Each structure stands twice: as structure tokens, then as C-alpha cells.
Amino acid sequence: MKLYDSKLAPNPRRVRMFMAEKGVTCETVPVDIIKGENLDAAFLAVNPRGLVPTLVLDDGTVLDESVAICRYLEEIHPEPPLLGTDAVSKAQVEARQRHMEFDGLLAAAEAFRNSFPGFKHRGLTGNAGPIDAIPALVERGKASVSRFYAKLDADLANSRFVAGDTFSIADITALCSVDFATGAARVAVPDECANIKRWHGEVAARPSAAA
Ligand SMILES: N[C@@H](CCC(=O)N[C@@H](CS)C(=O)NCC(=O)O)C(=O)O
């Protein structure tokens, strides 16, 4: 299988980290989003949506969503389980991973997307056509990131990891979201968020975080 990847982007990082946790490797094809390689005909022939990550299986099947890719990998490499292990934990991990995606990753993306000069006329991701960024959304995105931090910090007061006491895909999405929010979106984690800092220190130290 072959992973179309981008080192700077948070969604491909989620998949790389998930693979690293499972000890899975595959051929990777770098796609430079900033240069717009994801909008070149060659890549659109693989994924017409123009988004990474994209995983192409050996039989040519194309998987074009991060969590769908992770679900596939969990099926063929069940250990260690990262999507829960029984009816309740699977549902809880799913819910927490969605919270991290909607509350964290999308908020940071809103702030970054509408402030980065290179995306002035690429206001939406992928093959959406030329659409102007909306600078007024930057402050809303940053405010949403701050709410995300406050909520995550309160939740992490009660559990070691994002979806309870077991590391899961929810931690992967949360780490990629927090790192994207602090880096690209430039919203630092406030000093008073001691629970995020404790959790981040532990999760960022996992070898998979460097994948
Ligand atoms: N829901 C999709 C989102 C994929 C996505 O937005 N990927 C971004 C990189 S993080 C991308 O390809 N951006 C291309 C662009 O900005 O034009 C997933 O999780 O795979």
C-alpha cells in the first residue's frame, strides 16, 4: 500500500502516528500542499478531492479519510487496539475522537486557513476551487481553540488519556490538534492548563509522535 502524505499537515500526521503505534510501515509519497501539489492533475487522478492523507491499497482501492484509513489499519493490524475494545469503549473512543476533531482540529484550521498568506485564494481545503479566505474568521477560530483548551484541560483532570485510562486514537487526534493549534494557528496552551501539559508531555514522548 501507498500513503500520500504531507509532513506539515495535521491529518496525515494522525495516520502516520496511528501506523507507528501499530508498527506498520508502507511506501509514502510526499505531497506539498503549500505549493499546491495536491491540486495537480497527477494527484487529483488519485484523489479527486485533493486531500491528504490518501491511502491506496495494493488492489487499487483508495481510502481518503484519516479515520477510515485508521479503521482499515485496525482491522488488519488489531494490536494494539486504538479504537476501543468493547461496545462501550468503542463508542466512547469514537465520541472523544470526534470531539477532538471538531472542537480542536477544525478550530485551529479555521484560524490558520484564514490567516496564512499562501491560502489567500484557497480559503477551503482541497479541490474546492478558488475561494477567498475570510480574515474575520481568524479571531473566531482562535477563540474556539481557547474554548477547546479549557474543556480538554477540565476533562484531563479526571483521566490519564483523552478517552479514559487507555491511549487511543482520541489522543492521537488531540495531540495533532494541540500541536497544530500552537504552531500553525499560534494559540499557546495557557500556563494554567496543567492537565493538558501533563498529558501532552506523556503523549508527545511516545516514539509515534515523531512519525
Ligand atoms: N476529513 C479529512 C480532512 C483532510 C484534510 O483536510 N487534509 C488537509 C491536510 S491536513 C489537506 O489535504 N489540505 C489540502 C489543502 O489545504 O488544499 C481527513 O481527515 O482525512
mmCIF file of C-alpha atoms and ligand atoms in Angstrom, residues 9-12 14 33 38-39 49-53 64-67 101 113 119 122 124-127, ligand 1:
data_model
loop_
_atom_site.group_PDB
_atom_site.id
_atom_site.type_symbol
_atom_site.label_atom_id
_atom_site.label_comp_id
_atom_site.label_asym_id
_atom_site.label_seq_id
_atom_site.Cartn_x
_atom_site.Cartn_y
_atom_site.Cartn_z
ATOM 1 C CA ALA A 9 -0.325 18.906 7.871
ATOM 2 C CA PRO A 10 -2.167 17.551 10.928
ATOM 3 C CA ASN A 11 -4.418 14.953 9.274
ATOM 4 C CA PRO A 12 -1.634 12.946 7.625
ATOM 5 C CA ARG A 14 -2.723 11.374 12.593
ATOM 6 C CA ILE A 33 0.171 21.321 -0.015
ATOM 7 C CA ASN A 38 -2.483 18.322 -4.049
ATOM 8 C CA LEU A 39 -4.287 20.217 -6.828
ATOM 9 C CA ARG A 49 -10.974 15.720 -3.548
ATOM 10 C CA GLY A 50 -7.355 16.844 -3.479
ATOM 11 C CA LEU A 51 -6.822 15.948 0.170
ATOM 12 C CA VAL A 52 -4.206 14.092 2.176
ATOM 13 C CA PRO A 53 -3.880 11.614 3.721
ATOM 14 C CA ASP A 64 -9.425 9.138 1.504
ATOM 15 C CA GLU A 65 -10.351 9.927 5.106
ATOM 16 C CA SER A 66 -7.976 9.756 8.098
ATOM 17 C CA VAL A 67 -10.296 7.842 10.385
ATOM 18 C CA GLU A 101 -11.583 16.775 15.628
ATOM 19 C CA ARG A 113 -6.588 28.784 6.914
ATOM 20 C CA PHE A 119 -4.038 30.388 1.205
ATOM 21 C CA ARG A 122 -7.545 28.858 -1.173
ATOM 22 C CA LEU A 124 -11.222 25.938 1.713
ATOM 23 C CA THR A 125 -9.130 22.773 1.699
ATOM 24 C CA GLY A 126 -8.584 20.610 -1.337
ATOM 25 C CA ASN A 127 -10.234 20.772 -4.721
HETATM 26 N N1 LIG B 1 -11.534 14.851 6.871
HETATM 27 C C1 LIG B 1 -10.297 14.718 6.116
HETATM 28 C C2 LIG B 1 -9.596 16.050 6.050
HETATM 29 C C3 LIG B 1 -8.360 16.002 5.178
HETATM 30 C C4 LIG B 1 -7.707 17.359 5.049
HETATM 31 O O1 LIG B 1 -8.338 18.410 5.245
HETATM 32 N N2 LIG B 1 -6.412 17.345 4.736
HETATM 33 C C5 LIG B 1 -5.691 18.572 4.561
HETATM 34 C C6 LIG B 1 -4.326 18.459 5.232
HETATM 35 S S1 LIG B 1 -4.484 18.416 6.990
HETATM 36 C C7 LIG B 1 -5.454 18.813 3.086
HETATM 37 O O2 LIG B 1 -5.318 17.869 2.331
HETATM 38 N N3 LIG B 1 -5.410 20.072 2.668
HETATM 39 C C8 LIG B 1 -5.228 20.407 1.293
HETATM 40 C C9 LIG B 1 -5.343 21.885 1.070
HETATM 41 O O3 LIG B 1 -5.206 22.626 2.035
HETATM 42 O O4 LIG B 1 -5.580 22.270 -0.063
HETATM 43 C C10 LIG B 1 -9.424 13.644 6.763
HETATM 44 O O5 LIG B 1 -9.464 13.540 7.991
HETATM 45 O O6 LIG B 1 -8.722 12.936 6.061
#
